[in-house]
mmCIF file with all atom_site columns, C-alpha atoms in Angstrom:
data_model
loop_
_atom_site.group_PDB
_atom_site.id
_atom_site.type_symbol
_atom_site.label_atom_id
_atom_site.label_alt_id
_atom_site.label_comp_id
_atom_site.label_asym_id
_atom_site.label_entity_id
_atom_site.label_seq_id
_atom_site.pdbx_PDB_ins_code
_atom_site.Cartn_x
_atom_site.Cartn_y
_atom_site.Cartn_z
_atom_site.occupancy
_atom_site.B_iso_or_equiv
_atom_site.pdbx_formal_charge
_atom_site.auth_seq_id
_atom_site.auth_comp_id
_atom_site.auth_asym_id
_atom_site.auth_atom_id
_atom_site.pdbx_PDB_model_num
ATOM 1   C CA . MET P 1 1   ? -55.180  23.995 -21.369 1.00 0.00 ? 1   MET P CA 1
ATOM 2   C CA . THR P 1 2   ? -57.462  21.828 -19.282 1.00 0.00 ? 2   THR P CA 1
ATOM 3   C CA . ALA P 1 3   ? -57.889  21.282 -15.557 1.00 0.00 ? 3   ALA P CA 1
ATOM 4   C CA . ARG P 1 4   ? -56.100  17.966 -16.023 1.00 0.00 ? 4   ARG P CA 1
ATOM 5   C CA . ASP P 1 5   ? -53.094  19.775 -17.547 1.00 0.00 ? 5   ASP P CA 1
ATOM 6   C CA . VAL P 1 6   ? -52.916  21.933 -14.436 1.00 0.00 ? 6   VAL P CA 1
ATOM 7   C CA . ARG P 1 7   ? -53.333  18.937 -12.110 1.00 0.00 ? 7   ARG P CA 1
ATOM 8   C CA . THR P 1 8   ? -50.451  17.070 -13.792 1.00 0.00 ? 8   THR P CA 1
ATOM 9   C CA . ALA P 1 9   ? -48.121  20.056 -14.187 1.00 0.00 ? 9   ALA P CA 1
ATOM 10  C CA . GLY P 1 10  ? -44.674  19.512 -12.751 1.00 0.00 ? 10  GLY P CA 1
ATOM 11  C CA . PHE P 1 11  ? -41.807  21.873 -12.152 1.00 0.00 ? 11  PHE P CA 1
ATOM 12  C CA . GLY P 1 12  ? -38.130  21.207 -11.660 1.00 0.00 ? 12  GLY P CA 1
ATOM 13  C CA . LYS P 1 13  ? -35.823  22.547 -8.990  1.00 0.00 ? 13  LYS P CA 1
ATOM 14  C CA . PRO P 1 14  ? -33.945  25.788 -9.601  1.00 0.00 ? 14  PRO P CA 1
ATOM 15  C CA . THR P 1 15  ? -30.246  25.751 -10.282 1.00 0.00 ? 15  THR P CA 1
ATOM 16  C CA . ARG P 1 16  ? -27.869  25.686 -7.305  1.00 0.00 ? 16  ARG P CA 1
ATOM 17  C CA . GLY P 1 17  ? -27.686  29.046 -5.607  1.00 0.00 ? 17  GLY P CA 1
ATOM 18  C CA . ARG P 1 18  ? -31.320  29.913 -6.411  1.00 0.00 ? 18  ARG P CA 1
ATOM 19  C CA . ARG P 1 19  ? -34.207  29.172 -4.073  1.00 0.00 ? 19  ARG P CA 1
ATOM 20  C CA . GLY P 1 20  ? -37.169  29.303 -6.469  1.00 0.00 ? 20  GLY P CA 1
ATOM 21  C CA . TYR P 1 21  ? -40.790  29.580 -5.333  1.00 0.00 ? 21  TYR P CA 1
ATOM 22  C CA . GLN P 1 22  ? -42.261  27.993 -2.212  1.00 0.00 ? 22  GLN P CA 1
ATOM 23  C CA . GLU P 1 23  ? -43.890  24.776 -3.422  1.00 0.00 ? 23  GLU P CA 1
ATOM 24  C CA . SER P 1 24  ? -46.931  24.815 -1.130  1.00 0.00 ? 24  SER P CA 1
ATOM 25  C CA . GLN P 1 25  ? -47.939  28.297 -2.299  1.00 0.00 ? 25  GLN P CA 1
ATOM 26  C CA . VAL P 1 26  ? -47.565  27.373 -5.966  1.00 0.00 ? 26  VAL P CA 1
ATOM 27  C CA . ASP P 1 27  ? -49.534  24.163 -5.417  1.00 0.00 ? 27  ASP P CA 1
ATOM 28  C CA . LYS P 1 28  ? -52.391  26.045 -3.707  1.00 0.00 ? 28  LYS P CA 1
ATOM 29  C CA . PHE P 1 29  ? -52.527  28.526 -6.568  1.00 0.00 ? 29  PHE P CA 1
ATOM 30  C CA . LEU P 1 30  ? -52.540  25.690 -9.103  1.00 0.00 ? 30  LEU P CA 1
ATOM 31  C CA . ASP P 1 31  ? -55.547  24.257 -7.249  1.00 0.00 ? 31  ASP P CA 1
ATOM 32  C CA . ARG P 1 32  ? -57.330  27.573 -7.734  1.00 0.00 ? 32  ARG P CA 1
ATOM 33  C CA . ILE P 1 33  ? -56.451  27.589 -11.436 1.00 0.00 ? 33  ILE P CA 1
ATOM 34  C CA . GLU P 1 34  ? -57.761  24.041 -11.802 1.00 0.00 ? 34  GLU P CA 1
ATOM 35  C CA . ASN P 1 35  ? -60.987  24.988 -10.029 1.00 0.00 ? 35  ASN P CA 1
ATOM 36  C CA . THR P 1 36  ? -61.366  28.037 -12.253 1.00 0.00 ? 36  THR P CA 1
ATOM 37  C CA . LEU P 1 37  ? -61.049  25.900 -15.362 1.00 0.00 ? 37  LEU P CA 1
ATOM 38  C CA . LEU P 1 38  ? -63.719  23.614 -13.883 1.00 0.00 ? 38  LEU P CA 1
ATOM 39  C CA . GLY P 1 39  ? -65.978  26.620 -13.241 1.00 0.00 ? 39  GLY P CA 1
ATOM 40  C CA . GLN P 1 40  ? -65.660  26.354 -9.451  1.00 0.00 ? 40  GLN P CA 1
ATOM 41  C CA . ASP P 1 41  ? -63.516  29.434 -8.831  1.00 0.00 ? 41  ASP P CA 1
ATOM 42  C CA . ASP P 1 42  ? -63.234  32.847 -10.415 1.00 0.00 ? 42  ASP P CA 1
ATOM 43  C CA . LEU P 1 43  ? -59.557  33.605 -10.989 1.00 0.00 ? 43  LEU P CA 1
ATOM 44  C CA . THR P 1 44  ? -58.915  36.163 -13.699 1.00 0.00 ? 44  THR P CA 1
ATOM 45  C CA . ALA P 1 45  ? -55.958  36.684 -16.006 1.00 0.00 ? 45  ALA P CA 1
ATOM 46  C CA . SER P 1 46  ? -55.067  39.675 -13.835 1.00 0.00 ? 46  SER P CA 1
ATOM 47  C CA . ASP P 1 47  ? -54.986  37.476 -10.712 1.00 0.00 ? 47  ASP P CA 1
ATOM 48  C CA . VAL P 1 48  ? -52.567  35.110 -12.439 1.00 0.00 ? 48  VAL P CA 1
ATOM 49  C CA . ARG P 1 49  ? -50.378  37.968 -13.679 1.00 0.00 ? 49  ARG P CA 1
ATOM 50  C CA . GLU P 1 50  ? -50.170  39.591 -10.233 1.00 0.00 ? 50  GLU P CA 1
ATOM 51  C CA . VAL P 1 51  ? -49.623  36.521 -8.055  1.00 0.00 ? 51  VAL P CA 1
ATOM 52  C CA . GLN P 1 52  ? -46.450  36.478 -5.976  1.00 0.00 ? 52  GLN P CA 1
ATOM 53  C CA . PHE P 1 53  ? -44.890  33.552 -4.197  1.00 0.00 ? 53  PHE P CA 1
ATOM 54  C CA . SER P 1 54  ? -42.513  33.515 -1.246  1.00 0.00 ? 54  SER P CA 1
ATOM 55  C CA . ARG P 1 55  ? -39.095  31.943 -1.344  1.00 0.00 ? 55  ARG P CA 1
ATOM 56  C CA . PRO P 1 56  ? -38.583  28.669 0.519   1.00 0.00 ? 56  PRO P CA 1
ATOM 57  C CA . MET P 1 57  ? -36.654  28.658 3.763   1.00 0.00 ? 57  MET P CA 1
ATOM 58  C CA . ILE P 1 58  ? -32.922  29.222 3.456   1.00 0.00 ? 58  ILE P CA 1
ATOM 59  C CA . GLY P 1 59  ? -31.177  26.005 2.491   1.00 0.00 ? 59  GLY P CA 1
ATOM 60  C CA . ARG P 1 60  ? -34.192  24.637 0.607   1.00 0.00 ? 60  ARG P CA 1
ATOM 61  C CA . ARG P 1 61  ? -35.069  24.849 -3.040  1.00 0.00 ? 61  ARG P CA 1
ATOM 62  C CA . GLY P 1 62  ? -38.641  25.173 -4.253  1.00 0.00 ? 62  GLY P CA 1
ATOM 63  C CA . TYR P 1 63  ? -39.971  25.164 -7.815  1.00 0.00 ? 63  TYR P CA 1
ATOM 64  C CA . ASP P 1 64  ? -37.921  26.690 -10.619 1.00 0.00 ? 64  ASP P CA 1
ATOM 65  C CA . GLU P 1 65  ? -39.208  30.256 -11.089 1.00 0.00 ? 65  GLU P CA 1
ATOM 66  C CA . THR P 1 66  ? -38.758  30.318 -14.859 1.00 0.00 ? 66  THR P CA 1
ATOM 67  C CA . GLU P 1 67  ? -40.798  27.120 -15.318 1.00 0.00 ? 67  GLU P CA 1
ATOM 68  C CA . VAL P 1 68  ? -43.576  28.334 -13.027 1.00 0.00 ? 68  VAL P CA 1
ATOM 69  C CA . ASP P 1 69  ? -43.627  31.776 -14.656 1.00 0.00 ? 69  ASP P CA 1
ATOM 70  C CA . ALA P 1 70  ? -43.790  30.257 -18.156 1.00 0.00 ? 70  ALA P CA 1
ATOM 71  C CA . PHE P 1 71  ? -46.666  27.995 -17.112 1.00 0.00 ? 71  PHE P CA 1
ATOM 72  C CA . LEU P 1 72  ? -48.546  30.894 -15.499 1.00 0.00 ? 72  LEU P CA 1
ATOM 73  C CA . ALA P 1 73  ? -48.039  32.992 -18.642 1.00 0.00 ? 73  ALA P CA 1
ATOM 74  C CA . ARG P 1 74  ? -49.849  30.272 -20.634 1.00 0.00 ? 74  ARG P CA 1
ATOM 75  C CA . VAL P 1 75  ? -52.644  30.188 -18.054 1.00 0.00 ? 75  VAL P CA 1
ATOM 76  C CA . GLU P 1 76  ? -52.934  33.980 -18.101 1.00 0.00 ? 76  GLU P CA 1
ATOM 77  C CA . LYS P 1 77  ? -53.157  34.001 -21.886 1.00 0.00 ? 77  LYS P CA 1
ATOM 78  C CA . GLN P 1 78  ? -55.900  31.371 -21.849 1.00 0.00 ? 78  GLN P CA 1
ATOM 79  C CA . LEU P 1 79  ? -57.910  33.114 -19.146 1.00 0.00 ? 79  LEU P CA 1
ATOM 80  C CA . SER P 1 80  ? -57.679  36.431 -20.977 1.00 0.00 ? 80  SER P CA 1
ATOM 81  C CA . GLN P 1 81  ? -59.018  34.801 -24.166 1.00 0.00 ? 81  GLN P CA 1
ATOM 82  C CA . THR P 1 82  ? -61.708  32.641 -22.558 1.00 0.00 ? 82  THR P CA 1
ATOM 83  C CA . PRO P 1 83  ? -64.999  34.270 -21.602 1.00 0.00 ? 83  PRO P CA 1
ATOM 84  C CA . PRO P 1 84  ? -65.927  33.584 -18.003 1.00 0.00 ? 84  PRO P CA 1
ATOM 85  C CA . PRO P 1 85  ? -68.384  30.720 -17.529 1.00 0.00 ? 85  PRO P CA 1
ATOM 86  C CA . PRO P 1 86  ? -71.939  31.848 -16.901 1.00 0.00 ? 86  PRO P CA 1
ATOM 87  C CA . ALA P 1 87  ? -72.723  32.233 -13.261 1.00 0.00 ? 87  ALA P CA 1
ATOM 88  C CA . GLY P 1 88  ? -74.872  29.572 -11.710 1.00 0.00 ? 88  GLY P CA 1
ATOM 89  C CA . PRO P 1 89  ? -78.479  30.238 -10.881 1.00 0.00 ? 89  PRO P CA 1
ATOM 90  C CA . PRO P 1 90  ? -79.235  32.314 -7.797  1.00 0.00 ? 90  PRO P CA 1
ATOM 91  C CA . VAL P 1 91  ? -81.289  31.079 -4.870  1.00 0.00 ? 91  VAL P CA 1
ATOM 92  C CA . VAL P 1 92  ? -85.001  31.438 -5.635  1.00 0.00 ? 92  VAL P CA 1
ATOM 93  C CA . THR P 1 93  ? -87.770  31.482 -3.012  1.00 0.00 ? 93  THR P CA 1
ATOM 94  C CA . SER P 1 94  ? -90.511  33.488 -4.780  1.00 0.00 ? 94  SER P CA 1
ATOM 95  C CA . TRP P 1 95  ? -92.073  34.028 -8.181  1.00 0.00 ? 95  TRP P CA 1
ATOM 96  C CA . LYS P 1 96  ? -90.662  37.563 -8.240  1.00 0.00 ? 96  LYS P CA 1
ATOM 97  C CA . GLN P 1 97  ? -87.119  36.220 -7.819  1.00 0.00 ? 97  GLN P CA 1
ATOM 98  C CA . LEU P 1 98  ? -87.760  33.537 -10.433 1.00 0.00 ? 98  LEU P CA 1
ATOM 99  C CA . ARG P 1 99  ? -88.964  36.111 -12.969 1.00 0.00 ? 99  ARG P CA 1
ATOM 100 C CA . ALA P 1 100 ? -85.809  38.171 -12.366 1.00 0.00 ? 100 ALA P CA 1
ATOM 101 C CA . ILE P 1 101 ? -83.555  35.320 -13.519 1.00 0.00 ? 101 ILE P CA 1
ATOM 102 C CA . ARG P 1 102 ? -82.135  35.789 -16.995 1.00 0.00 ? 102 ARG P CA 1
ATOM 103 C CA . ILE P 1 103 ? -81.474  32.344 -18.397 1.00 0.00 ? 103 ILE P CA 1
ATOM 104 C CA . PRO P 1 104 ? -78.533  32.464 -20.817 1.00 0.00 ? 104 PRO P CA 1
ATOM 105 C CA . ASP P 1 105 ? -79.125  31.509 -24.423 1.00 0.00 ? 105 ASP P CA 1
ATOM 106 C CA . ALA P 1 106 ? -77.519  28.397 -25.828 1.00 0.00 ? 106 ALA P CA 1
ATOM 107 C CA . SER P 1 107 ? -74.054  28.899 -27.283 1.00 0.00 ? 107 SER P CA 1
ATOM 108 C CA . PRO P 1 108 ? -73.806  29.054 -31.098 1.00 0.00 ? 108 PRO P CA 1
ATOM 109 C CA . GLY P 1 109 ? -72.803  25.383 -31.386 1.00 0.00 ? 109 GLY P CA 1
ATOM 110 C CA . GLN P 1 110 ? -75.315  24.058 -28.838 1.00 0.00 ? 110 GLN P CA 1
ATOM 111 C CA . ARG P 1 111 ? -78.970  23.150 -29.193 1.00 0.00 ? 111 ARG P CA 1
ATOM 112 C CA . GLY P 1 112 ? -80.628  24.577 -26.130 1.00 0.00 ? 112 GLY P CA 1
ATOM 113 C CA . TYR P 1 113 ? -83.920  23.727 -24.466 1.00 0.00 ? 113 TYR P CA 1
ATOM 114 C CA . ARG P 1 114 ? -87.025  25.112 -26.139 1.00 0.00 ? 114 ARG P CA 1
ATOM 115 C CA . THR P 1 115 ? -87.733  28.459 -24.515 1.00 0.00 ? 115 THR P CA 1
ATOM 116 C CA . THR P 1 116 ? -91.544  28.138 -24.556 1.00 0.00 ? 116 THR P CA 1
ATOM 117 C CA . GLN P 1 117 ? -91.429  24.850 -22.662 1.00 0.00 ? 117 GLN P CA 1
ATOM 118 C CA . VAL P 1 118 ? -88.975  26.133 -20.062 1.00 0.00 ? 118 VAL P CA 1
ATOM 119 C CA . ASP P 1 119 ? -90.891  29.397 -19.611 1.00 0.00 ? 119 ASP P CA 1
ATOM 120 C CA . ARG P 1 120 ? -94.203  27.540 -19.140 1.00 0.00 ? 120 ARG P CA 1
ATOM 121 C CA . VAL P 1 121 ? -92.740  25.250 -16.456 1.00 0.00 ? 121 VAL P CA 1
ATOM 122 C CA . LEU P 1 122 ? -91.021  28.153 -14.702 1.00 0.00 ? 122 LEU P CA 1
ATOM 123 C CA . GLU P 1 123 ? -94.325  30.043 -14.586 1.00 0.00 ? 123 GLU P CA 1
ATOM 124 C CA . GLU P 1 124 ? -96.019  27.049 -12.930 1.00 0.00 ? 124 GLU P CA 1
ATOM 125 C CA . ILE P 1 125 ? -93.145  26.778 -10.453 1.00 0.00 ? 125 ILE P CA 1
ATOM 126 C CA . GLY P 1 126 ? -93.381  30.495 -9.694  1.00 0.00 ? 126 GLY P CA 1
ATOM 127 C CA . ILE P 1 127 ? -97.089  30.220 -8.961  1.00 0.00 ? 127 ILE P CA 1
ATOM 128 C CA . ALA P 1 128 ? -96.396  27.338 -6.571  1.00 0.00 ? 128 ALA P CA 1
ATOM 129 C CA . LEU P 1 129 ? -93.546  29.208 -4.886  1.00 0.00 ? 129 LEU P CA 1
ATOM 130 C CA . ASP P 1 130 ? -95.976  32.001 -3.989  1.00 0.00 ? 130 ASP P CA 1
ATOM 131 C CA . GLY P 1 131 ? -98.312  29.555 -2.274  1.00 0.00 ? 131 GLY P CA 1
ATOM 132 C CA . MET P 1 132 ? -100.904 29.168 -4.998  1.00 0.00 ? 132 MET P CA 1
ATOM 133 C CA . LEU P 1 133 ? -101.714 26.099 -7.045  1.00 0.00 ? 133 LEU P CA 1
ATOM 134 C CA . GLY P 1 134 ? -98.942  25.333 -9.461  1.00 0.00 ? 134 GLY P CA 1
ATOM 135 C CA . ALA P 1 135 ? -96.441  22.664 -10.305 1.00 0.00 ? 135 ALA P CA 1
ATOM 136 C CA . SER P 1 136 ? -95.564  20.184 -7.571  1.00 0.00 ? 136 SER P CA 1
ATOM 137 C CA . SER P 1 137 ? -92.011  19.154 -6.796  1.00 0.00 ? 137 SER P CA 1
ATOM 138 C CA . GLU P 1 138 ? -92.768  15.674 -8.188  1.00 0.00 ? 138 GLU P CA 1
ATOM 139 C CA . GLU P 1 139 ? -94.033  17.124 -11.481 1.00 0.00 ? 139 GLU P CA 1
ATOM 140 C CA . VAL P 1 140 ? -90.998  19.350 -11.808 1.00 0.00 ? 140 VAL P CA 1
ATOM 141 C CA . GLU P 1 141 ? -88.631  16.445 -11.094 1.00 0.00 ? 141 GLU P CA 1
ATOM 142 C CA . LYS P 1 142 ? -90.200  14.461 -13.943 1.00 0.00 ? 142 LYS P CA 1
ATOM 143 C CA . THR P 1 143 ? -90.066  17.357 -16.401 1.00 0.00 ? 143 THR P CA 1
ATOM 144 C CA . ARG P 1 144 ? -87.918  16.851 -19.481 1.00 0.00 ? 144 ARG P CA 1
ATOM 145 C CA . PHE P 1 145 ? -87.429  19.584 -22.042 1.00 0.00 ? 145 PHE P CA 1
ATOM 146 C CA . ALA P 1 146 ? -87.157  19.138 -25.793 1.00 0.00 ? 146 ALA P CA 1
ATOM 147 C CA . LEU P 1 147 ? -84.146  20.589 -27.604 1.00 0.00 ? 147 LEU P CA 1
ATOM 148 C CA . ALA P 1 148 ? -84.482  23.492 -30.020 1.00 0.00 ? 148 ALA P CA 1
ATOM 149 C CA . MET P 1 149 ? -84.514  22.633 -33.695 1.00 0.00 ? 149 MET P CA 1
ATOM 150 C CA . THR P 1 150 ? -81.157  24.189 -34.556 1.00 0.00 ? 150 THR P CA 1
ATOM 151 C CA . ALA P 1 151 ? -77.887  24.988 -32.833 1.00 0.00 ? 151 ALA P CA 1
ATOM 152 C CA . GLY P 1 152 ? -77.696  28.370 -31.148 1.00 0.00 ? 152 GLY P CA 1
ATOM 153 C CA . GLN P 1 153 ? -81.393  28.440 -30.270 1.00 0.00 ? 153 GLN P CA 1
ATOM 154 C CA . GLY P 1 154 ? -83.077  27.912 -26.924 1.00 0.00 ? 154 GLY P CA 1
ATOM 155 C CA . TYR P 1 155 ? -81.856  28.233 -23.376 1.00 0.00 ? 155 TYR P CA 1
ATOM 156 C CA . ASP P 1 156 ? -78.477  27.047 -22.142 1.00 0.00 ? 156 ASP P CA 1
ATOM 157 C CA . CYS P 1 157 ? -79.057  23.416 -21.074 1.00 0.00 ? 157 CYS P CA 1
ATOM 158 C CA . ALA P 1 158 ? -76.427  23.404 -18.318 1.00 0.00 ? 158 ALA P CA 1
ATOM 159 C CA . PHE P 1 159 ? -77.942  26.464 -16.633 1.00 0.00 ? 159 PHE P CA 1
ATOM 160 C CA . VAL P 1 160 ? -81.480  25.045 -16.770 1.00 0.00 ? 160 VAL P CA 1
ATOM 161 C CA . ASP P 1 161 ? -80.257  21.636 -15.573 1.00 0.00 ? 161 ASP P CA 1
ATOM 162 C CA . GLU P 1 162 ? -78.623  23.328 -12.579 1.00 0.00 ? 162 GLU P CA 1
ATOM 163 C CA . LEU P 1 163 ? -81.644  25.536 -11.862 1.00 0.00 ? 163 LEU P CA 1
ATOM 164 C CA . MET P 1 164 ? -84.339  22.852 -11.873 1.00 0.00 ? 164 MET P CA 1
ATOM 165 C CA . PRO P 1 165 ? -83.054  20.767 -8.899  1.00 0.00 ? 165 PRO P CA 1
ATOM 166 C CA . MET P 1 166 ? -82.739  23.978 -6.881  1.00 0.00 ? 166 MET P CA 1
ATOM 167 C CA . LEU P 1 167 ? -86.366  24.813 -7.638  1.00 0.00 ? 167 LEU P CA 1
ATOM 168 C CA . VAL P 1 168 ? -87.472  21.264 -6.779  1.00 0.00 ? 168 VAL P CA 1
ATOM 169 C CA . ALA P 1 169 ? -85.687  21.568 -3.418  1.00 0.00 ? 169 ALA P CA 1
ATOM 170 C CA . GLU P 1 170 ? -87.405  24.889 -2.717  1.00 0.00 ? 170 GLU P CA 1
ATOM 171 C CA . LEU P 1 171 ? -90.808  23.438 -3.632  1.00 0.00 ? 171 LEU P CA 1
ATOM 172 C CA . LYS P 1 172 ? -90.170  20.506 -1.294  1.00 0.00 ? 172 LYS P CA 1
ATOM 173 C CA . ARG P 1 173 ? -89.116  22.905 1.440   1.00 0.00 ? 173 ARG P CA 1
ATOM 174 C CA . LYS P 1 174 ? -92.493  24.626 1.006   1.00 0.00 ? 174 LYS P CA 1
ATOM 175 C CA . ASN P 1 175 ? -94.273  21.238 1.015   1.00 0.00 ? 175 ASN P CA 1
ATOM 176 C CA . LYS P 1 176 ? -95.395  21.582 -2.593  1.00 0.00 ? 176 LYS P CA 1
#
């Protein structure tokens, strides 16, 4: 299931005599599911299993409960089988904080960035963050890393690509 599947999900009305689930609450929860699948929220399978929705006002019918529950069961199953996405890089203002970051390895099917190149640049950035000579923000912005020779080696490209602009911004903030 993709974020698009969640965005385009539709539910019918319950049968006469049943009120169903309040649509606005279901829609808000679907937004959270979509964001989780995009890596922008942190819903768990347990959150999906335990969610409860109110009934619409008397005289109104919301979404059919059985359709919503079936959809959420599929979401719960997927979230329980999918490892959580790696957390984004933390804020870094010193070399000590930079050294504490554990950059995730590339996934088995991905060629990551060469670790020696990334480590060398991060060391130069760390030196500059602590006020000594080191890499400038302009040099870091221009840095491009080579990919590892085989899949499953190197650092996770997405993590490094997210980290580098944050470090450039911090260097600029420190007039480096």
